[in-house]
Amino acid sequence: MKLHILGCHAATPSMKGNPTSQVLEIRDHIFLIDCGEGTQVQLRKHKVKFSRINHIFISHLHGDHFFGLPGLISTFQLLGREKELHIYGPEGIKEVILLLLRVGNSWTGYQLVFHELKETIPEMIFEDEKVKVSTIPLKHRVYTNGFLYEEKKKERGLNMEAVAKYKIDKAYFKNIKKGKDGLSASGEKVVNLDLTFDPPAPKSYAYCSDTAYDESKIDFIAGADLLYHEATFLSTEASLAQKTGHSTASEAARIARKAGVKKLILGHFSTRYKDKDLFLKEAIIQFPDTEMAEDGKVFEI
Amino acid sequence: MKLHILGCHAATPSMKGNPTSQVLEIRDHIFLIDCGEGTQVQLRKHKVKFSRINHIFISHLHGDHFFGLPGLISTFQLLGREKELHIYGPEGIKEVILLLLRVGNSWTGYQLVFHELKETIPEMIFEDEKVKVSTIPLKHRVYTNGFLYEEKKKERGLNMEAVAKYKIDKAYFKNIKKGKDGLSASGEKVVNLDLTFDPPAPKSYAYCSDTAYDESKIDFIAGADLLYHEATFLSTEASLAQKTGHSTASEAARIARKAGVKKLILGHFSTRYKDKDLFLKEAIIQFPDTEMAEDGKVFEI
């Protein structure tokens, strides 16, 4: 699993930083998470193949999280896209995109599939044989969801030495990988544990931006391998954070600690702070395994 | 008069070029013309003071000419703008902007004044004592206007030496600058031409993008000091230009020649051409005083 930070700054795009957008590579999928203005240029800069993006997840309808989406949809059209594009986001996103296409008389040649969200409890919004994605309801000024991306458990790994030793026919391999016992050439039963290895533990990534400090999400993200949590402010601006539905670095770290995640990434920094190290200093007191997001940075899990 | 090219490339924003946007400085006004994605970053890069922009002119509702507008409106809000902002553009632009504000629950604290355009003949859309702005109906795939920006004639310049020689009282200066004759201390009439200089000729700038080759606009832009005309394609793609409602460099130059403008700037280049010199080569055969637009370039008139 690989997370590319395309933009991690709050509010307005500037020469120094891009608004929110990320790409998550997870089991053959390239998921785009949020899409602030300038995202398509960031995608090019960081050499993400446009054509591999089939699913876009929008947390909420504030401009710094989705004003890059109309342009990206137009660019897909110019590139001759034919595959359908799935867009997950708050109710209203379909009306916006369709209106923009209509006023420009610029209908897409590929199908746009909208998955409009309005639940205030977690729901699974995507699933295939390898991955599932669920919402994490967040507490912000408008209806907002974070997203939990989970790998599914892989099949058990075949122990080729053991299989050879017991002379097990290939015809059984498929079931053995699923956990069934094997049958040796001599007709003896061989227990699955003697023929297989444990598969690698499935990984998970929780994306929480934008959100006020809110313990009700802790259960949904408990034990995640990686948590990206917004930290718009420092503790000195705690009351401003509360007023605007954002978090401080310290609050983000407290959520990470209480949820027992393995690693925390801070992002969505307000431009008011010149010294970004202050975010890290504030967070590691609560949760040592914290890193700072940075436009262009890649995290491997 | 000063024209800042913020972006002059067709279709999609990329690392190499920005979609259309320009800033025209004309007699104390800072007019923003079109606003493709990324315009606000270009404004910062080229040090245009956001707060001095009070009038935005949008030619048409294709994304590469206005997908930067919602973000700019949000940024004005974040910067605490109080002055009203005038937006001139095709019918529909108000619905788009209001919907985007509504879904984000992000109403502006300053007033947005929409001037929606639907006429297919030229109309004056802005006028004060120094400047007037008219539409130039263009022929494109959707309803599109170019814009003609004209300085008004300044008052006649007072010849201080002549005024002293005839001992003319200050009380007459205001009328003399308006073209009236003067009265000397001895009561003699002094004709205006003996007391004044011609004012500098008022300047004009015609913006024509996007448009197919169309001679019907020649009358409206005749004699302009500066014409920006789109040249998306080279003549080798003339039929594609016609099909998509765009112009070739040669066609842009032909319009400049027939309209007798003083200088032509080519822009809106398709990304398909690596060698931009080919545009210039093609145009100067028809119209020698041609220059190429370039992101960040400033033209003084």
XYZ file of C-alpha atoms in Angstrom:
602
model
C 0.000 0.000 0.000
C 1.338 3.400 -0.990
C 0.010 6.850 -0.179
C 0.997 9.819 -2.371
C 0.318 13.229 -0.845
C -0.513 15.586 -3.725
C -1.605 18.473 -1.497
C -1.925 18.884 2.263
C -2.593 22.578 2.881
C -5.752 24.224 4.148
C -7.917 26.781 2.407
C -6.305 28.363 -0.676
C -3.877 27.066 -3.268
C -0.659 29.067 -3.237
C 2.845 28.931 -4.665
C 3.989 27.148 -1.524
C 1.294 24.523 -1.108
C -1.570 22.696 -2.736
C -5.010 22.096 -1.245
C -6.005 18.585 -0.257
C -5.562 15.631 -2.580
C -4.061 12.159 -2.193
C -3.611 9.024 -4.230
C -3.817 5.654 -2.512
C -2.357 2.625 -4.277
C -4.007 -0.437 -2.791
C -4.064 -3.921 -4.392
C -4.120 -2.828 -8.073
C -6.409 0.126 -7.381
C -5.453 3.787 -7.698
C -7.925 5.707 -5.527
C -8.015 9.496 -5.658
C -9.019 11.021 -2.307
C -10.225 14.632 -2.464
C -9.376 16.858 -5.366
C -8.549 20.494 -4.588
C -7.785 23.029 -7.314
C -4.584 22.092 -9.160
C -4.845 18.348 -8.479
C -4.461 17.402 -12.133
C -1.153 19.267 -12.366
C 0.008 17.514 -9.186
C -0.993 14.161 -10.694
C 1.175 14.899 -13.724
C 4.045 16.191 -11.617
C 4.081 13.014 -9.555
C 3.596 10.797 -12.600
C 0.333 9.163 -11.547
C -1.267 7.594 -14.599
C -4.595 9.383 -15.127
C -6.083 6.418 -16.921
C -5.654 4.172 -13.865
C -7.935 6.345 -11.711
C -11.430 4.846 -11.708
C -12.648 5.853 -8.244
C -12.629 9.323 -6.700
C -13.631 9.892 -3.065
C -14.654 13.405 -2.013
C -14.881 14.058 1.741
C -16.966 17.245 1.607
C -17.977 20.077 -0.680
C -15.651 22.836 0.488
C -13.645 24.198 -2.423
C -10.226 23.193 -1.145
C -11.344 19.549 -1.323
C -13.108 19.423 -4.684
C -12.634 22.476 -6.946
C -10.108 20.469 -8.982
C -12.694 17.799 -9.837
C -14.535 19.542 -12.733
C -11.236 20.170 -14.523
C -10.106 16.585 -14.001
C -13.375 15.276 -15.442
C -12.896 17.534 -18.506
C -9.316 16.373 -18.928
C -10.394 12.710 -18.850
C -12.747 13.610 -21.701
C -9.961 15.312 -23.691
C -7.763 12.252 -23.172
C -10.459 10.129 -24.818
C -11.434 8.173 -21.711
C -13.979 5.417 -22.287
C -14.027 3.612 -18.919
C -16.641 4.659 -16.402
C -15.541 6.914 -13.541
C -16.986 6.404 -10.043
C -17.377 9.451 -7.843
C -18.205 9.082 -4.143
C -19.171 12.250 -2.325
C -21.861 14.150 -0.431
C -25.302 14.590 -1.889
C -25.202 17.578 -4.231
C -21.976 16.617 -5.994
C -23.888 15.182 -8.943
C -25.935 18.359 -9.401
C -22.754 20.460 -9.381
C -20.892 18.365 -11.928
C -23.877 17.966 -14.251
C -24.560 21.718 -14.172
C -20.938 22.483 -15.050
C -21.079 20.049 -17.969
C -24.409 21.496 -19.113
C -23.386 25.174 -19.146
C -20.275 24.269 -21.137
C -22.195 21.903 -23.410
C -19.353 19.511 -22.601
C -20.877 16.116 -21.939
C -18.415 13.304 -21.302
C -18.041 10.409 -23.716
C -17.488 8.084 -20.745
C -19.977 7.324 -18.021
C -19.903 9.199 -14.739
C -21.265 7.042 -11.922
C -22.182 9.082 -8.863
C -22.428 7.480 -5.427
C -23.995 10.230 -3.354
C -23.545 9.915 0.391
C -25.918 11.108 3.080
C -25.642 8.542 5.909
C -24.386 9.702 9.291
C -23.275 6.233 10.323
C -20.404 4.308 8.676
C -21.366 2.449 5.513
C -19.419 0.298 3.088
C -19.361 2.133 -0.236
C -16.991 -0.044 -2.286
C -16.073 -3.702 -2.220
C -14.394 -6.181 -4.502
C -12.471 -9.402 -3.831
C -9.374 -7.539 -2.628
C -10.436 -4.295 -1.006
C -13.268 -2.592 0.815
C -13.927 1.076 1.510
C -16.193 2.460 4.240
C -17.154 5.953 5.283
C -16.062 7.514 8.577
C -18.636 10.168 9.496
C -16.776 13.320 10.540
C -17.798 16.400 12.466
C -17.241 19.521 10.364
C -19.126 22.653 9.271
C -20.792 20.777 6.412
C -21.659 17.113 5.867
C -18.287 15.346 5.735
C -16.975 11.793 5.551
C -13.550 10.364 6.076
C -12.796 7.032 4.420
C -11.426 3.731 5.686
C -9.582 1.688 3.059
C -9.073 -1.945 4.021
C -7.294 -4.751 2.241
C -9.049 -8.076 2.489
C -7.181 -11.056 3.849
C -5.108 -12.716 1.144
C -5.191 -16.499 0.585
C -2.786 -18.649 2.624
C 0.657 -19.018 1.037
C 1.463 -22.485 -0.302
C 4.542 -24.146 1.295
C 6.033 -25.627 -1.871
C 8.531 -27.776 0.027
C 5.801 -29.400 2.143
C 3.584 -29.871 -0.893
C 6.428 -31.669 -2.690
C 7.255 -33.784 0.373
C 3.661 -35.063 0.614
C 3.373 -35.347 -3.183
C 0.120 -33.427 -3.226
C -1.590 -33.107 -6.580
C -1.932 -29.629 -8.091
C -5.683 -30.069 -8.281
C -5.878 -29.491 -4.472
C -3.811 -26.258 -4.407
C -6.741 -23.900 -4.818
C -8.619 -25.336 -1.838
C -5.496 -25.627 0.304
C -4.811 -21.897 -0.204
C -8.341 -21.288 1.030
C -7.549 -23.202 4.263
C -8.677 -26.750 3.406
C -6.563 -29.770 4.336
C -4.639 -31.678 1.620
C -4.484 -35.326 0.506
C -1.090 -36.940 -0.084
C -0.287 -39.268 -3.020
C -0.662 -42.177 -0.589
C -4.162 -41.067 0.379
C -3.280 -39.623 3.785
C -4.897 -36.394 5.053
C -2.373 -33.562 5.640
C -3.563 -30.699 7.864
C -3.586 -27.272 6.279
C -1.122 -25.743 8.755
C 1.547 -28.222 7.576
C 1.086 -27.104 3.946
C 0.700 -23.328 4.165
C 2.056 -20.092 5.582
C -0.009 -17.317 7.139
C -0.787 -14.659 4.549
C 0.550 -11.140 5.196
C -1.763 -9.223 7.536
C -4.192 -7.057 5.566
C -3.393 -3.344 5.770
C -5.747 -0.462 6.397
C -5.656 3.290 5.902
C -7.973 5.812 7.564
C -8.384 9.287 6.066
C -9.940 11.907 8.381
C -10.130 15.441 6.959
C -11.729 17.860 7.699
C -12.897 17.248 11.241
C -13.184 18.698 14.706
C -11.877 16.640 17.623
C -14.437 13.874 17.921
C -13.967 10.633 19.842
C -16.973 8.975 18.228
C -14.837 7.962 15.246
C -12.251 6.120 17.352
C -14.057 2.770 17.128
C -14.195 2.899 13.331
C -10.490 3.536 12.840
C -9.183 1.421 15.754
C -5.926 -0.356 14.905
C -5.512 1.126 11.425
C -2.003 0.789 10.017
C -2.020 4.416 8.963
C -4.171 7.374 9.964
C -4.121 10.698 8.113
C -5.738 13.207 10.450
C -6.152 16.901 9.817
C -4.260 19.305 12.080
C -5.221 22.715 10.780
C -4.133 24.499 13.956
C -1.788 24.353 16.925
C -3.110 24.155 20.489
C -2.663 27.917 20.848
C -5.626 28.199 18.439
C -7.717 25.430 20.077
C -10.800 27.583 20.378
C -10.551 28.672 16.734
C -10.230 24.992 15.788
C -13.387 24.183 17.697
C -15.256 27.134 16.209
C -14.336 26.236 12.611
C -14.752 22.457 12.933
C -11.039 21.685 12.712
C -8.457 19.979 14.953
C -5.171 20.911 16.551
C -2.049 18.761 16.141
C -2.407 17.668 19.749
C -6.031 16.599 19.204
C -5.107 14.621 16.084
C -2.439 12.799 18.075
C -4.874 12.085 20.904
C -7.257 10.435 18.414
C -4.352 8.363 17.026
C -3.362 7.229 20.539
C -6.884 6.378 21.641
C -7.567 4.485 18.409
C -4.291 2.575 18.737
C -3.292 3.157 15.113
C 0.238 2.232 14.054
C 1.241 5.520 12.457
C -0.169 9.047 12.200
C 0.284 11.555 9.386
C -0.659 15.164 10.067
C -1.956 17.429 7.279
C -4.265 20.288 6.263
C -2.008 22.909 7.784
C -3.178 26.490 8.040
C -0.935 28.903 6.161
C -0.712 31.090 9.269
C 2.165 28.973 10.660
C 5.586 29.431 9.140
C 7.308 26.816 11.295
C 5.692 23.485 10.473
C 7.895 21.677 13.029
C 5.630 23.015 15.737
C 2.869 20.637 14.595
C 5.161 17.657 14.950
C 6.500 18.788 18.326
C 2.980 19.154 19.644
C 1.788 15.779 18.333
C 4.670 13.482 19.338
C 4.095 14.201 23.031
C 0.774 12.375 22.656
C 1.729 9.956 19.874
C 5.402 9.394 19.006
C 4.942 7.674 15.652
C 3.772 10.813 13.877
C 4.961 12.189 10.551
C 4.187 15.365 8.683
C 2.471 15.299 5.296
C 4.233 17.227 2.536
C 3.142 17.854 -1.056
C 4.807 15.159 -3.163
C 5.739 12.872 -0.222
C 5.033 9.147 -0.534
C 4.316 6.889 2.453
C 4.689 3.133 2.084
C 2.873 0.801 4.426
C -2.229 50.186 -20.399
C -0.574 46.928 -19.379
C -1.597 43.368 -20.190
C -0.358 40.505 -17.987
C -0.706 37.046 -19.515
C -1.345 34.622 -16.634
C -2.149 31.657 -18.860
C -2.402 31.209 -22.631
C -2.718 27.487 -23.249
C -5.700 25.544 -24.544
C -7.651 22.805 -22.816
C -5.916 21.386 -19.716
C -3.636 22.901 -17.107
C -0.242 21.205 -17.114
C 3.215 21.664 -15.660
C 4.208 23.541 -18.800
C 1.301 25.892 -19.224
C -1.736 27.451 -17.632
C -5.206 27.736 -19.132
C -6.514 31.148 -20.153
C -6.361 34.127 -17.826
C -5.169 37.707 -18.206
C -5.025 40.879 -16.176
C -5.521 44.213 -17.894
C -4.363 47.364 -16.122
C -6.271 50.267 -17.626
C -6.657 53.732 -16.030
C -6.643 52.644 -12.352
C -8.653 49.485 -13.059
C -7.375 45.934 -12.725
C -9.628 43.789 -14.914
C -9.377 40.007 -14.780
C -10.214 38.395 -18.128
C -11.088 34.702 -17.975
C -10.066 32.557 -15.049
C -8.893 29.011 -15.836
C -7.931 26.559 -13.086
C -4.846 27.780 -11.228
C -5.438 31.488 -11.913
C -5.170 32.476 -8.250
C -1.714 30.907 -7.996
C -0.692 32.765 -11.169
C -1.993 36.008 -9.659
C 0.210 35.474 -6.615
C 3.194 34.453 -8.715
C 2.955 37.610 -10.781
C 2.246 39.784 -7.738
C -1.150 41.107 -8.814
C -2.899 42.518 -5.774
C -6.065 40.428 -5.269
C -7.827 43.253 -3.506
C -7.573 45.527 -6.560
C -9.630 43.165 -8.732
C -13.254 44.329 -8.759
C -14.345 43.213 -12.237
C -13.992 39.762 -13.765
C -14.913 39.106 -17.405
C -15.605 35.508 -18.461
C -15.740 34.827 -22.213
C -17.531 31.474 -22.100
C -18.294 28.563 -19.814
C -15.721 26.025 -20.958
C -13.619 24.847 -18.024
C -10.288 26.163 -19.283
C -11.744 29.693 -19.114
C -13.542 29.654 -15.758
C -12.814 26.658 -13.499
C -10.493 28.899 -11.456
C -13.316 31.318 -10.607
C -15.006 29.412 -7.734
C -11.674 29.093 -5.909
C -10.871 32.766 -6.429
C -14.267 33.755 -5.016
C -13.595 31.555 -1.938
C -10.151 33.043 -1.497
C -11.559 36.581 -1.596
C -13.830 35.471 1.247
C -10.924 34.039 3.257
C -9.003 37.286 2.753
C -11.892 39.155 4.369
C -13.020 41.006 1.250
C -15.817 43.533 1.802
C -16.017 45.318 -1.562
C -18.498 44.034 -4.097
C -17.170 41.895 -6.953
C -18.632 42.270 -10.456
C -18.729 39.204 -12.651
C -19.566 39.489 -16.371
C -20.219 36.248 -18.188
C -22.698 34.103 -20.101
C -26.106 33.366 -18.652
C -25.743 30.391 -16.309
C -22.643 31.637 -14.530
C -24.698 32.896 -11.595
C -26.453 29.541 -11.147
C -23.091 27.735 -11.137
C -21.436 30.001 -8.579
C -24.473 30.124 -6.281
C -24.804 26.325 -6.352
C -21.126 25.893 -5.458
C -21.519 28.304 -2.546
C -24.703 26.569 -1.427
C -23.351 22.991 -1.375
C -20.341 24.172 0.645
C -22.490 26.356 2.894
C -19.871 28.994 2.110
C -21.701 32.237 1.435
C -19.510 35.248 0.804
C -19.419 38.181 3.210
C -19.049 40.546 0.248
C -21.590 41.086 -2.499
C -21.306 39.213 -5.781
C -22.841 41.243 -8.606
C -23.543 39.135 -11.661
C -23.909 40.700 -15.109
C -25.210 37.821 -17.188
C -24.771 38.185 -20.939
C -27.016 36.773 -23.642
C -26.942 39.347 -26.472
C -25.551 38.294 -29.845
C -24.758 41.857 -30.877
C -22.094 44.026 -29.210
C -23.232 45.792 -26.061
C -21.510 48.123 -23.636
C -21.307 46.315 -20.294
C -19.160 48.685 -18.235
C -18.570 52.428 -18.309
C -17.148 55.059 -16.021
C -15.531 58.426 -16.692
C -12.275 56.870 -17.877
C -13.010 53.529 -19.494
C -15.673 51.571 -21.332
C -15.988 47.857 -22.013
C -18.087 46.258 -24.753
C -18.713 42.691 -25.791
C -17.459 41.244 -29.081
C -19.782 38.358 -30.003
C -17.625 35.392 -31.035
C -18.343 32.218 -32.980
C -17.527 29.178 -30.853
C -19.136 25.885 -29.778
C -20.981 27.610 -26.930
C -22.191 31.179 -26.396
C -18.992 33.243 -26.241
C -18.001 36.903 -26.043
C -14.718 38.647 -26.570
C -14.282 42.022 -24.894
C -13.214 45.432 -26.169
C -11.589 47.629 -23.524
C -11.389 51.305 -24.502
C -9.905 54.260 -22.717
C -11.947 57.409 -23.010
C -10.338 60.524 -24.406
C -8.459 62.453 -21.724
C -8.873 66.220 -21.293
C -6.633 68.527 -23.374
C -3.270 69.264 -21.764
C -2.785 72.837 -20.546
C 0.159 74.689 -22.157
C 1.458 76.423 -19.021
C 3.786 78.715 -20.966
C 0.951 79.998 -23.166
C -1.342 80.380 -20.186
C 1.297 82.489 -18.416
C 1.978 84.550 -21.553
C -1.704 85.511 -21.906
C -2.088 85.878 -18.118
C -5.172 83.688 -18.033
C -6.912 83.335 -14.712
C -6.936 79.887 -13.070
C -10.729 79.978 -12.953
C -10.802 79.280 -16.723
C -8.461 76.241 -16.648
C -11.183 73.624 -16.175
C -13.127 74.780 -19.232
C -10.001 75.301 -21.349
C -8.986 71.662 -20.702
C -12.435 70.687 -21.956
C -11.781 72.588 -25.256
C -13.221 76.038 -24.550
C -11.378 79.203 -25.547
C -9.672 81.365 -22.898
C -9.859 85.015 -21.892
C -6.608 86.949 -21.335
C -6.053 89.420 -18.480
C -6.648 92.235 -21.003
C -10.040 90.720 -21.960
C -8.995 89.278 -25.334
C -10.292 85.896 -26.480
C -7.502 83.304 -26.948
C -8.414 80.279 -29.067
C -8.149 76.908 -27.358
C -5.516 75.525 -29.740
C -3.095 78.263 -28.627
C -3.510 77.247 -24.978
C -3.560 73.440 -25.048
C -1.879 70.306 -26.335
C -3.692 67.331 -27.834
C -4.275 64.696 -25.138
C -2.634 61.295 -25.680
C -4.748 59.152 -28.031
C -7.004 56.808 -26.021
C -5.856 53.202 -26.193
C -7.934 50.109 -26.847
C -7.502 46.376 -26.329
C -9.562 43.657 -28.013
C -9.680 40.162 -26.502
C -10.966 37.409 -28.828
C -10.841 33.905 -27.391
C -12.206 31.334 -28.144
C -13.400 31.831 -31.700
C -13.516 30.351 -35.153
C -12.387 32.507 -38.093
C -15.185 35.035 -38.399
C -14.994 38.304 -40.320
C -18.158 39.690 -38.740
C -16.136 40.888 -35.730
C -13.718 42.959 -37.830
C -15.827 46.141 -37.617
C -15.990 45.977 -33.826
C -12.237 45.693 -33.305
C -11.101 47.909 -36.214
C -8.028 49.984 -35.367
C -7.523 48.553 -31.869
C -4.068 49.202 -30.436
C -3.761 45.604 -29.371
C -5.623 42.459 -30.367
C -5.284 39.148 -28.517
C -6.651 36.489 -30.847
C -6.717 32.791 -30.215
C -4.596 30.566 -32.460
C -5.253 27.084 -31.172
C -3.987 25.400 -34.328
C -1.634 25.757 -37.291
C -2.953 25.822 -40.869
C -2.156 22.130 -41.225
C -5.104 21.577 -38.831
C -7.414 24.143 -40.477
C -10.297 21.722 -40.812
C -9.980 20.660 -37.169
C -9.998 24.349 -36.208
C -13.205 24.865 -38.164
C -14.804 21.763 -36.675
C -14.008 22.748 -33.089
C -14.762 26.469 -33.395
C -11.134 27.571 -33.150
C -8.703 29.515 -35.360
C -5.318 28.886 -36.932
C -2.417 31.308 -36.505
C -2.846 32.360 -40.126
C -6.551 33.072 -39.608
C -5.842 35.135 -36.480
C -3.329 37.196 -38.469
C -5.802 37.674 -41.305
C -8.340 39.118 -38.847
C -5.649 41.444 -37.443
C -4.739 42.650 -40.947
C -8.319 43.183 -42.082
C -9.206 45.009 -38.850
C -6.104 47.209 -39.149
C -5.089 46.725 -35.536
C -1.669 47.978 -34.449
C -0.387 44.778 -32.824
C -1.469 41.152 -32.577
C -0.812 38.702 -29.760
C -1.410 35.021 -30.433
C -2.521 32.663 -27.658
C -4.570 29.606 -26.644
C -2.076 27.189 -28.136
C -2.914 23.523 -28.401
C -0.474 21.310 -26.504
C -0.013 19.165 -29.611
C 2.656 21.523 -30.968
C 6.100 21.386 -29.427
C 7.598 24.142 -31.586
C 5.670 27.309 -30.776
C 7.737 29.317 -33.323
C 5.618 27.759 -36.060
C 2.646 29.886 -34.925
C 4.657 33.067 -35.267
C 6.106 32.058 -38.632
C 2.652 31.351 -39.972
C 1.160 34.618 -38.684
C 3.818 37.167 -39.656
C 3.341 36.395 -43.351
C -0.133 37.898 -42.992
C 0.584 40.395 -40.229
C 4.184 41.297 -39.335
C 3.520 42.968 -35.990
C 2.638 39.743 -34.215
C 3.917 38.481 -30.877
C 3.422 35.247 -29.003
C 1.675 35.170 -25.634
C 3.590 33.425 -22.860
C 2.526 32.709 -19.276
C 3.921 35.542 -17.161
C 4.668 37.893 -20.093
C 3.621 41.544 -19.799
C 2.729 43.721 -22.796
C 2.756 47.487 -22.424
C 0.741 49.638 -24.786
